[in-house]
Short mmCIF file of C-alpha atoms in Angstrom, two decimals:
data_model
loop_
_atom_site.label_atom_id
_atom_site.label_comp_id
_atom_site.label_asym_id
_atom_site.label_seq_id
_atom_site.Cartn_x
_atom_site.Cartn_y
_atom_site.Cartn_z
CA MET A 1 16.12 -9.69 44.95
CA GLY A 2 12.76 -8.38 46.47
CA LEU A 3 11.63 -11.75 46.27
CA TYR A 4 15.04 -13.22 49.19
CA PRO A 5 12.61 -11.02 52.10
CA VAL A 6 8.95 -12.55 50.42
CA PHE A 7 9.90 -15.91 51.13
CA LEU A 8 11.47 -14.99 54.79
CA SER A 9 8.17 -13.25 56.10
CA LEU A 10 6.14 -16.29 54.63
CA VAL A 11 8.44 -18.89 56.42
CA SER A 12 8.23 -16.63 59.70
CA ALA A 13 4.53 -16.39 59.61
CA THR A 14 4.02 -20.33 59.58
CA GLY A 15 6.45 -20.98 62.47
CA LEU A 16 8.62 -23.08 60.18
CA ALA A 17 11.70 -21.55 61.20
CA GLY A 18 13.93 -24.70 62.14
CA ALA A 19 12.99 -26.92 59.61
CA THR A 20 15.43 -27.00 56.95
CA TRP A 21 15.64 -24.58 53.14
CA TRP A 22 13.81 -26.41 51.31
CA GLU A 23 10.91 -27.81 53.53
CA LYS A 24 9.73 -24.35 53.48
CA LEU A 25 10.41 -24.42 50.26
CA VAL A 26 8.16 -27.30 49.42
CA THR A 27 5.81 -26.71 52.52
CA VAL A 28 5.68 -22.86 51.69
CA PHE A 29 6.77 -20.80 49.15
CA LEU A 30 5.84 -23.11 46.07
CA PRO A 31 1.96 -23.73 47.96
CA GLU A 32 2.38 -19.91 48.26
CA LEU A 33 2.89 -18.32 44.47
CA TRP A 34 0.70 -21.40 43.43
CA ARG A 35 -2.02 -19.47 44.93
CA ILE A 36 -0.70 -16.18 43.68
CA VAL A 37 -0.77 -18.44 40.36
CA LYS A 38 -4.51 -20.02 40.32
CA LEU A 39 -5.27 -16.26 41.69
CA LEU A 40 -3.55 -14.21 38.54
CA LEU A 41 -4.59 -16.79 35.97
CA GLY A 42 -8.27 -16.01 36.77
CA GLY A 43 -7.92 -12.49 35.80
CA LEU A 44 -6.37 -13.35 32.72
CA SER A 45 -8.99 -14.02 30.88
CA GLY A 46 -9.83 -10.31 31.31
CA THR A 47 -6.81 -9.20 31.08
CA GLY A 48 -7.07 -11.95 27.11
CA MET A 49 -10.96 -9.90 26.26
CA ILE A 50 -9.37 -6.64 26.45
CA PHE A 51 -6.84 -7.40 24.26
CA ALA A 52 -8.60 -9.05 21.42
CA LEU A 53 -11.36 -7.46 21.21
CA THR A 54 -9.89 -4.21 21.71
CA LEU A 55 -7.16 -5.68 18.10
CA LEU A 56 -10.47 -6.69 16.71
CA PHE A 57 -12.25 -3.41 16.53
CA SER A 58 -9.03 -1.37 16.71
CA ILE A 59 -7.76 -2.50 13.27
CA PRO A 60 -10.78 -2.60 10.85
CA LEU A 61 -11.18 1.09 13.11
CA GLY A 62 -7.99 2.52 12.30
CA ILE A 63 -8.35 1.80 8.29
CA LEU A 64 -11.83 3.22 8.22
CA VAL A 65 -9.08 6.10 10.37
CA MET A 66 -6.97 6.28 7.79
CA PHE A 67 -9.32 7.03 4.89
CA CYS A 68 -10.87 9.71 6.56
CA ARG A 69 -7.71 11.23 7.17
CA ARG A 70 -6.98 11.24 3.87
CA SER A 71 -10.33 11.59 2.04
CA ARG A 72 -11.50 14.53 -0.03
CA PHE A 73 -13.58 16.02 1.95
CA ALA A 74 -12.22 18.44 4.12
CA PRO A 75 -14.32 19.31 7.47
CA LEU A 76 -13.70 15.33 7.75
CA ARG A 77 -9.65 15.99 7.64
CA VAL A 78 -9.89 18.68 9.16
CA LEU A 79 -11.94 16.14 12.34
CA THR A 80 -10.56 12.70 12.34
CA THR A 81 -6.55 14.71 12.25
CA PHE A 82 -8.72 16.78 15.79
CA TYR A 83 -9.61 13.28 17.25
CA ILE A 84 -5.66 11.60 16.39
CA SER A 85 -3.99 14.16 18.12
CA VAL A 86 -6.90 14.02 21.03
CA MET A 87 -6.78 9.95 21.77
CA ARG A 88 -2.66 10.61 21.46
CA GLY A 89 -1.65 13.19 23.05
CA THR A 90 -3.85 12.82 26.20
CA PRO A 91 -3.17 9.98 28.55
CA LEU A 92 -5.25 6.44 28.09
CA MET A 93 -6.46 5.65 31.61
CA LEU A 94 -7.38 9.46 31.23
CA GLN A 95 -9.75 8.90 28.27
CA LEU A 96 -10.97 5.58 30.32
CA VAL A 97 -12.32 7.58 33.05
CA VAL A 98 -13.92 10.21 31.00
CA PHE A 99 -16.10 7.34 28.56
CA TYR A 100 -16.57 5.27 31.73
CA TYR A 101 -18.85 8.42 33.45
CA ALA A 102 -19.83 9.94 30.25
CA PRO A 103 -23.44 9.44 30.56
CA TYR A 104 -23.46 10.97 34.24
CA TYR A 105 -20.93 13.69 33.16
CA PHE A 106 -22.95 14.59 29.42
CA PHE A 107 -26.10 13.22 30.16
CA LYS A 108 -26.98 13.20 33.79
CA ILE A 109 -27.78 9.01 33.87
CA MET A 110 -26.56 8.23 38.16
CA MET A 111 -23.75 5.76 36.58
CA ASN A 112 -25.93 3.00 38.98
CA LYS A 113 -29.36 3.39 36.32
CA MET A 114 -26.24 2.01 33.20
CA PRO A 115 -26.70 -1.78 32.87
CA GLU A 116 -24.31 -3.82 34.73
CA ASN A 117 -22.23 -4.28 31.82
CA TRP A 118 -21.58 -1.49 31.27
CA LEU A 119 -17.93 -1.01 32.69
CA PHE A 120 -16.54 -3.67 30.15
CA LEU A 121 -18.40 -1.87 27.64
CA ALA A 122 -16.56 1.76 28.78
CA LEU A 123 -13.16 0.01 28.55
CA ILE A 124 -13.11 -2.03 25.47
CA VAL A 125 -14.84 1.04 23.47
CA GLY A 126 -12.07 3.38 25.14
CA PHE A 127 -9.24 1.61 23.96
CA SER A 128 -10.69 0.67 20.92
CA ILE A 129 -10.38 3.88 19.45
CA ASN A 130 -7.45 4.68 21.09
CA TYR A 131 -5.89 2.41 19.13
CA ALA A 132 -7.53 3.64 16.17
CA ALA A 133 -6.08 6.60 16.64
CA TYR A 134 -3.05 4.93 16.65
CA PHE A 135 -3.31 1.97 13.92
CA ALA A 136 -4.91 4.77 11.25
CA GLU A 137 -1.48 6.76 11.53
CA ILE A 138 0.66 3.73 11.47
CA PHE A 139 -1.73 2.27 8.57
CA ARG A 140 -1.43 5.32 6.50
CA SER A 141 2.56 5.78 6.68
CA GLY A 142 2.31 1.90 5.73
CA LEU A 143 -0.25 3.48 2.96
CA SER A 144 2.36 6.53 1.73
CA SER A 145 5.61 4.59 1.64
CA ILE A 146 3.78 2.38 -1.77
CA ALA A 147 4.70 3.92 -4.91
CA VAL A 148 2.78 5.91 -7.09
CA GLY A 149 3.41 3.51 -9.99
CA GLN A 150 1.50 0.65 -8.79
CA TYR A 151 -1.46 2.83 -8.81
CA GLU A 152 -1.10 4.16 -12.18
CA ALA A 153 -0.50 0.43 -12.96
CA ALA A 154 -3.54 -0.73 -11.62
CA ASN A 155 -5.34 1.76 -13.25
CA VAL A 156 -4.12 1.47 -16.61
CA LEU A 157 -5.21 -2.35 -16.57
CA ASP A 158 -8.46 -0.58 -15.07
CA PHE A 159 -8.56 -1.93 -11.91
CA GLY A 160 -10.31 0.40 -10.74
CA ARG A 161 -9.85 2.20 -6.96
CA MET A 162 -11.67 -1.34 -4.79
CA ARG A 163 -10.53 -3.70 -6.43
CA THR A 164 -6.25 -1.94 -6.10
CA PHE A 165 -6.80 -1.70 -2.96
CA LEU A 166 -8.22 -5.11 -2.17
CA HIS A 167 -5.19 -6.69 -3.65
CA ILE A 168 -2.68 -4.72 -4.91
CA ILE A 169 -2.02 -1.55 -2.81
CA LEU A 170 -3.59 -3.88 1.07
CA PRO A 171 -1.58 -7.00 0.87
CA GLN A 172 1.92 -4.71 0.28
CA MET A 173 0.23 -2.49 3.27
CA VAL A 174 0.24 -5.26 5.79
CA LYS A 175 3.41 -6.61 5.14
CA ASN A 176 4.55 -2.15 5.20
CA VAL A 177 3.08 -1.61 8.70
CA LEU A 178 4.01 -5.48 10.33
CA PRO A 179 6.37 -4.02 12.18
CA SER A 180 4.36 -1.73 13.67
CA VAL A 181 1.66 -3.13 14.10
CA THR A 182 3.52 -5.05 16.73
CA ASN A 183 4.66 -2.14 19.02
CA GLU A 184 1.28 -1.93 19.36
CA MET A 185 0.14 -5.35 20.39
CA ILE A 186 2.63 -5.18 22.72
CA THR A 187 1.82 -2.17 23.66
CA LEU A 188 -1.44 -3.35 24.40
CA VAL A 189 -1.10 -6.32 26.14
CA LYS A 190 0.44 -3.70 28.61
CA ASP A 191 -2.06 -1.18 28.65
CA THR A 192 -4.66 -3.86 29.82
CA SER A 193 -3.10 -2.92 32.97
CA LEU A 194 -4.58 0.44 33.50
CA ALA A 195 -7.78 -1.63 33.30
CA PHE A 196 -7.51 -1.19 37.21
CA THR A 197 -8.11 2.17 36.63
CA LEU A 198 -11.78 1.73 36.42
CA SER A 199 -11.68 -0.94 38.68
CA TYR A 200 -12.27 -3.97 36.57
CA VAL A 201 -11.06 -7.21 36.87
CA GLU A 202 -7.84 -8.21 35.49
CA MET A 203 -4.72 -9.88 36.08
CA PHE A 204 -3.05 -6.13 36.87
CA THR A 205 -5.97 -5.42 38.96
CA LEU A 206 -5.97 -8.54 41.49
CA ALA A 207 -2.31 -8.46 41.55
CA ARG A 208 -2.38 -5.01 43.16
CA GLN A 209 -5.18 -5.79 45.65
CA GLU A 210 -3.40 -9.05 46.69
CA SER A 211 -0.01 -7.17 46.91
CA ALA A 212 -2.27 -4.68 49.39
CA LEU A 213 -3.01 -7.70 51.01
CA MET A 214 0.01 -10.24 51.97
CA VAL A 215 2.11 -6.86 52.51
CA SER A 216 4.30 -8.27 49.43
CA PRO A 217 5.35 -7.40 45.77
CA MET A 218 5.28 -11.75 45.25
CA PRO A 219 1.92 -10.94 43.16
CA LEU A 220 3.30 -7.94 40.99
CA PHE A 221 6.35 -10.21 40.63
CA VAL A 222 4.49 -13.14 38.92
CA ALA A 223 1.85 -9.99 37.02
CA GLY A 224 5.45 -9.36 35.59
CA ILE A 225 6.25 -13.33 34.73
CA PHE A 226 2.67 -13.34 33.03
CA TYR A 227 3.16 -9.84 31.09
CA TYR A 228 6.10 -10.68 30.15
CA VAL A 229 5.63 -14.29 29.46
CA ALA A 230 1.86 -13.37 27.13
CA ASN A 231 4.72 -10.17 25.18
CA LEU A 232 6.98 -13.10 23.92
CA VAL A 233 4.37 -15.31 22.44
CA VAL A 234 3.15 -11.70 21.19
CA ALA A 235 6.55 -11.25 18.80
CA PHE A 236 7.19 -15.26 18.66
CA VAL A 237 3.31 -15.20 17.01
CA MET A 238 3.93 -12.03 15.28
CA ALA A 239 7.31 -13.36 13.43
CA ARG A 240 6.55 -15.28 11.81
CA VAL A 241 3.52 -14.08 10.54
CA GLU A 242 6.99 -11.33 9.11
CA LYS A 243 8.50 -14.45 7.63
CA LYS A 244 5.40 -15.40 6.17
CA PHE A 245 6.22 -12.07 3.92
CA ASP A 246 9.17 -11.97 3.58
CA TYR A 247 9.10 -14.70 0.21
CA TYR A 248 9.24 -10.15 -1.88
CA HIS A 249 11.17 -7.35 -0.97
CA VAL A 250 9.73 -4.14 -2.87
CA MET B 1 -8.85 6.25 -39.52
CA SER B 2 -6.11 5.68 -37.70
CA LEU B 3 -6.64 4.38 -34.80
CA LEU B 4 -5.15 7.06 -31.69
CA GLU B 5 -5.85 10.94 -32.25
CA MET B 6 -4.99 13.48 -30.17
CA SER B 7 -5.28 17.45 -31.31
CA ASN B 8 -4.91 20.51 -29.91
CA ILE B 9 -3.99 19.15 -26.48
CA LYS B 10 -3.74 21.31 -23.75
CA LYS B 11 -2.71 20.19 -20.89
CA SER B 12 -0.43 22.97 -17.62
CA PHE B 13 0.47 22.42 -14.43
CA LYS B 14 -0.16 24.56 -12.51
CA GLN B 15 1.71 27.79 -14.44
CA LEU B 16 3.99 24.80 -16.47
CA GLU B 17 2.67 24.78 -19.51
CA VAL B 18 3.68 21.80 -20.43
CA LEU B 19 1.66 20.90 -23.31
CA LYS B 20 0.50 23.94 -25.93
CA ASP B 21 -0.65 22.50 -28.70
CA ILE B 22 -0.17 18.77 -29.72
CA SER B 23 -1.99 16.96 -32.15
CA LEU B 24 -0.99 13.97 -33.35
CA HIS B 25 -1.88 10.52 -34.98
CA VAL B 26 -1.35 6.36 -34.89
CA ASN B 27 -2.18 4.94 -37.75
CA GLU B 28 -3.07 0.29 -37.43
CA GLY B 29 0.47 -0.78 -37.48
CA GLU B 30 2.69 2.17 -37.09
CA VAL B 31 5.41 2.59 -34.71
CA VAL B 32 6.21 6.13 -33.65
CA SER B 33 8.63 7.21 -32.09
CA ILE B 34 9.09 10.61 -29.39
CA ILE B 35 11.84 12.25 -29.06
CA GLY B 36 12.80 15.32 -27.17
CA PRO B 37 15.06 16.69 -24.70
CA SER B 38 13.20 16.55 -21.03
CA GLY B 39 10.84 18.52 -19.91
CA SER B 40 9.47 19.45 -23.89
CA GLY B 41 6.17 17.44 -22.70
CA LYS B 42 6.36 14.26 -24.13
CA SER B 43 5.92 11.52 -20.54
CA THR B 44 2.79 14.22 -19.97
CA LEU B 45 2.18 13.62 -23.64
CA LEU B 46 1.92 9.92 -23.25
CA ARG B 47 0.31 9.61 -19.42
CA CYS B 48 -2.55 12.20 -20.93
CA ALA B 49 -3.04 9.97 -24.51
CA THR B 50 -3.30 7.06 -21.51
CA THR B 51 -5.71 8.49 -18.87
CA LEU B 52 -2.92 8.76 -16.02
CA GLU B 53 -3.34 12.81 -17.15
CA THR B 54 -6.14 14.49 -17.90
CA VAL B 55 -5.74 17.13 -20.31
CA ASP B 56 -7.15 21.07 -20.25
CA SER B 57 -8.10 20.79 -23.80
CA GLY B 58 -8.76 19.13 -26.78
CA ASP B 59 -9.58 15.83 -27.97
CA ILE B 60 -8.25 12.07 -27.96
CA ARG B 61 -10.39 9.84 -29.76
CA TYR B 62 -9.28 5.75 -29.61
CA LEU B 63 -10.79 4.38 -33.00
CA GLU B 64 -14.67 5.46 -32.65
CA ASP B 65 -14.77 6.19 -28.79
CA TYR B 66 -13.32 8.74 -27.91
CA LEU B 67 -11.88 9.72 -24.58
CA CYS B 68 -11.98 13.28 -24.53
CA ARG B 69 -13.69 16.05 -25.82
CA THR B 70 -13.50 20.14 -25.76
CA ASN B 71 -16.49 21.01 -25.03
CA SER B 72 -17.75 24.88 -26.32
CA GLY B 73 -16.12 26.77 -23.75
CA GLY B 74 -12.33 25.31 -24.89
CA ARG B 75 -12.12 22.38 -21.88
CA ALA B 76 -12.11 19.17 -22.35
CA VAL B 77 -14.56 16.86 -20.52
CA TYR B 78 -13.83 13.12 -20.34
CA ALA B 79 -16.20 10.63 -21.35
CA ASP B 80 -18.09 8.17 -19.18
CA LYS B 81 -16.95 5.03 -17.75
CA ALA B 82 -18.73 2.50 -19.74
CA VAL B 83 -16.49 4.24 -22.13
CA GLN B 84 -13.20 4.99 -20.68
CA ARG B 85 -13.35 1.26 -19.34
CA ARG B 86 -13.57 0.64 -23.23
CA ILE B 87 -10.77 2.49 -24.63
CA LYS B 88 -8.40 1.37 -21.25
CA GLU B 89 -8.95 -2.20 -23.23
CA CYS B 90 -7.72 -0.78 -25.64
CA PHE B 91 -3.87 0.51 -25.26
CA GLY B 92 -1.35 -1.16 -23.07
CA LEU B 93 0.90 0.78 -21.56
CA VAL B 94 4.63 0.13 -19.94
CA PHE B 95 6.21 2.42 -17.37
CA GLN B 96 10.06 3.31 -17.04
CA ASN B 97 10.33 1.99 -13.34
CA PHE B 98 8.49 -1.41 -14.51
CA ASN B 99 6.23 -1.22 -11.93
CA LEU B 100 5.89 -4.65 -11.53
CA PHE B 101 3.01 -6.18 -8.65
CA PRO B 102 6.06 -7.16 -5.81
CA HIS B 103 3.60 -9.25 -4.19
CA TYR B 104 2.88 -11.10 -7.54
CA SER B 105 4.93 -14.02 -8.45
CA VAL B 106 5.54 -13.18 -12.73
CA LYS B 107 2.76 -15.38 -13.66
CA LYS B 108 0.66 -13.47 -11.98
CA ASN B 109 1.87 -10.75 -12.70
CA ILE B 110 0.51 -11.23 -15.83
CA THR B 111 -2.71 -14.00 -15.01
CA ALA B 112 -4.19 -10.67 -12.35
CA ALA B 113 -5.90 -8.01 -14.68
CA LEU B 114 -7.59 -11.18 -16.74
CA THR B 115 -8.90 -13.31 -13.40
CA LEU B 116 -9.60 -10.02 -11.68
CA VAL B 117 -11.00 -7.54 -14.16
CA HIS B 118 -11.51 -9.71 -17.19
CA LYS B 119 -13.11 -12.56 -14.90
CA LYS B 120 -11.29 -15.10 -17.71
CA SER B 121 -11.00 -18.31 -16.05
CA LYS B 122 -7.48 -19.65 -14.58
CA ALA B 123 -6.70 -21.97 -17.04
CA GLU B 124 -7.01 -19.29 -20.24
CA ALA B 125 -5.36 -16.86 -17.83
CA ASN B 126 -2.26 -19.83 -17.61
CA ALA B 127 -2.02 -20.58 -20.77
CA LYS B 128 -1.71 -16.63 -21.50
CA ALA B 129 1.24 -15.98 -19.41
CA ALA B 130 2.74 -19.09 -20.82
CA GLU B 131 2.43 -18.07 -23.83
CA LEU B 132 3.68 -14.88 -23.40
CA LEU B 133 6.42 -15.77 -21.34
CA GLU B 134 7.54 -18.32 -23.35
CA LYS B 135 7.42 -15.16 -26.56
CA MET B 136 9.80 -13.03 -23.88
CA GLY B 137 11.80 -15.74 -22.85
CA LEU B 138 11.33 -16.52 -19.46
CA ALA B 139 9.01 -19.85 -19.68
CA ASP B 140 12.27 -20.56 -16.55
CA LYS B 141 10.53 -17.66 -14.88
CA ALA B 142 6.82 -17.66 -13.55
CA GLY B 143 7.35 -18.73 -10.36
CA ALA B 144 9.92 -15.67 -9.67
CA TYR B 145 9.34 -12.44 -7.75
CA PRO B 146 10.04 -9.39 -9.77
CA CYS B 147 12.84 -8.95 -6.72
CA GLN B 148 14.57 -11.85 -8.06
CA LEU B 149 14.50 -10.55 -11.79
CA SER B 150 17.35 -8.65 -13.15
CA GLY B 151 15.46 -5.22 -14.53
CA GLY B 152 15.64 -6.55 -18.25
CA GLN B 153 13.99 -9.46 -16.50
CA GLN B 154 11.04 -6.50 -15.00
CA GLN B 155 11.35 -4.68 -18.58
CA ARG B 156 9.60 -8.35 -20.47
CA VAL B 157 7.38 -8.96 -17.82
CA SER B 158 5.74 -5.63 -18.17
CA ILE B 159 5.74 -6.09 -21.25
CA ALA B 160 4.11 -9.27 -21.02
CA ARG B 161 1.52 -7.75 -18.35
CA ALA B 162 -0.17 -5.41 -21.19
CA LEU B 163 0.61 -7.46 -23.63
CA ALA B 164 -2.05 -10.26 -21.66
CA LEU B 165 -5.34 -7.94 -22.62
CA ASN B 166 -4.36 -7.95 -26.67
CA PRO B 167 -4.42 -4.16 -26.63
CA LYS B 168 -3.99 -3.24 -30.60
CA ILE B 169 -1.92 -0.04 -29.51
CA LEU B 170 1.31 -0.54 -26.41
CA PHE B 171 3.38 2.80 -25.17
CA PHE B 172 6.44 2.47 -23.83
CA ASP B 173 7.33 5.51 -21.83
CA GLU B 174 10.73 5.56 -22.11
CA PRO B 175 11.24 1.79 -21.43
CA THR B 176 14.90 1.13 -21.29
CA SER B 177 16.17 3.62 -19.16
CA ALA B 178 15.95 2.64 -16.10
CA LEU B 179 17.99 -0.34 -17.28
CA ASP B 180 21.69 -0.61 -17.35
CA PRO B 181 23.13 0.09 -21.11
CA GLU B 182 24.64 -4.13 -21.63
CA LEU B 183 20.73 -4.28 -20.39
CA THR B 184 18.51 -2.28 -22.65
CA GLY B 185 19.14 -4.69 -26.21
CA GLU B 186 17.05 -6.70 -24.59
CA ILE B 187 14.48 -4.59 -24.36
CA LEU B 188 14.74 -3.88 -27.58
CA LYS B 189 15.12 -6.53 -29.86
CA VAL B 190 11.58 -7.95 -27.92
CA ILE B 191 9.95 -4.60 -29.27
CA GLN B 192 11.61 -5.50 -32.21
CA SER B 193 10.56 -8.55 -32.49
CA LEU B 194 6.65 -6.64 -31.85
CA ALA B 195 7.50 -3.82 -34.52
CA LYS B 196 7.70 -7.40 -37.18
CA GLU B 197 4.27 -8.45 -36.48
CA LYS B 198 2.51 -5.62 -36.61
CA MET B 199 2.07 -4.01 -33.17
CA THR B 200 0.66 -0.79 -33.03
CA MET B 201 3.71 1.40 -30.73
CA VAL B 202 4.07 4.53 -28.99
CA ILE B 203 7.96 4.51 -27.76
CA VAL B 204 8.98 8.23 -25.73
CA THR B 205 13.32 7.67 -25.76
CA HIS B 206 16.30 8.22 -25.32
CA GLU B 207 18.03 5.24 -27.94
CA MET B 208 17.88 7.73 -31.02
CA LEU B 209 19.53 5.02 -32.99
CA PHE B 210 16.89 2.63 -31.79
CA ALA B 211 14.16 5.34 -32.72
CA ARG B 212 15.89 4.52 -36.48
CA ASP B 213 15.92 1.56 -36.33
CA VAL B 214 12.28 0.56 -35.19
CA SER B 215 9.82 2.99 -35.54
CA ASP B 216 7.94 3.96 -38.74
CA ARG B 217 7.95 7.88 -37.89
CA VAL B 218 9.35 9.58 -35.55
CA ILE B 219 8.06 12.81 -33.15
CA PHE B 220 10.24 15.67 -32.16
CA MET B 221 9.07 16.97 -29.56
CA ASP B 222 10.60 20.52 -27.47
CA ASP B 223 8.83 22.56 -25.18
CA GLY B 224 5.46 21.29 -25.36
CA TYR B 225 4.85 21.64 -29.21
CA ILE B 226 6.09 19.34 -31.95
CA ILE B 227 8.70 21.48 -33.83
CA GLU B 228 9.08 18.37 -36.83
CA GLU B 229 7.67 14.47 -37.87
CA GLY B 230 8.52 12.13 -40.36
CA PRO B 231 10.04 8.74 -41.24
CA PRO B 232 13.60 8.31 -39.37
CA LYS B 233 15.62 9.11 -42.35
CA GLU B 234 14.30 12.09 -42.18
CA VAL B 235 13.56 13.88 -38.94
CA ILE B 236 16.62 12.17 -37.61
CA ASP B 237 19.27 11.78 -40.85
CA ASN B 238 18.98 14.72 -41.81
CA PRO B 239 16.05 17.54 -39.50
CA GLN B 240 15.02 20.44 -41.40
CA SER B 241 14.39 22.84 -37.62
CA GLU B 242 17.14 23.81 -35.67
CA ARG B 243 15.96 23.11 -32.35
CA THR B 244 16.30 19.06 -33.97
CA LYS B 245 19.73 19.61 -35.09
CA THR B 246 21.26 20.94 -32.33
CA PHE B 247 18.62 18.12 -30.09
CA LEU B 248 21.17 15.84 -31.88
CA ASN B 249 23.57 17.04 -31.81
CA ARG B 250 24.46 17.23 -28.60
CA ILE B 251 22.76 13.33 -27.68
CA LEU B 252 24.82 11.60 -31.07
CA GLU B 253 27.67 12.88 -30.09
#
């Protein structure tokens, strides 16, 4: 295990070489671990913010993109298809860097003239429009799996387009897409670590810094455990939501 | 005046001419069965009458309202939204595959259009649903979901859903085709009881014996035309046209 040499190096550094193993554990290892946990917890808010705000913006945006993708107006449809293919076909890391430096490259605005929170803004915009592309495709598949008879039944009952979508189609679509959305959310939890490319202070950025400082992988292990636990929570919550939609099947 | 009148209806899908020149009328209280081989255009005709398809040319009239009229250029021009809305209130449609809303309970399937579209109160809609479910012999299924019902039960719910809006005319698009033979009986019984109440109905069906028993008039369609039309005793028991004879021989054997 990688942790044991880490443990030994910590112990030797503090000159407690002669102490029993549990003395070392209690006096050196646990306080050190606690320090790292506290440090990374400080970055958790950054990670959580990216996660929450990206979901908040990309899901409604994804629905909008899906409608554009299905539009009867051909130029809009072509443009949207192109946008989706670019978002899915290039690395998110690259997109984030491009967004961040866009004011300079495209408008010749010096980066130090940008507002203070530009870094965070660029991150959220980048994450949101990237994830919106994926969500749009997920929603599109969820929509196309709904039988045409549902539209026809609603049409004959004179529901109208809006009511048909809100009351008949959307609830069924939500059920259809839940498993894929869960997947996407789990990927997003891990993707938040890409914010380190712009040196935004979130958990992974801190873990990398601290790991370099300590010359030890321990902060990275701890970060890994954080991501894993966060995704356990996501999976648990989404399983509950899926269960809520279990009361019917088609 | 007839309740529904369709005259000189023509409809093509791309190169394929499905309805070539169809005229028919349905009087109040009348039960009309449309029979004919697959691909004869009978389902398309029903879908045109219920706004699920648009016709290329011809007139469709419900009472005083025209759903569409042919202009001088020979193209059908459809009525504005308000008229279409009035017409949609006039008819109900029962689908071959039921097309119930799977995420709604049986009760909500019946009440949804009443509360959402017609802005009826919940109590009023629920009372209507209870009455119709009682009539369909499904009083104990109000809280069930479509996936928990047999095909025959689902089809009865969909009939109740259509009846909830008090239509003047009810269309059936092969209402028993998706059902096991042993379940078709329950649907036929429901249609029979509706006929007794003088419900106006147009039924596209493959059930020849049923068409003979329940309908006042039978229309035989083939290849986009109405070939023969008249009381079941004439069309089914004593067909005049060769095509009708061949078809009936094949079916009834």
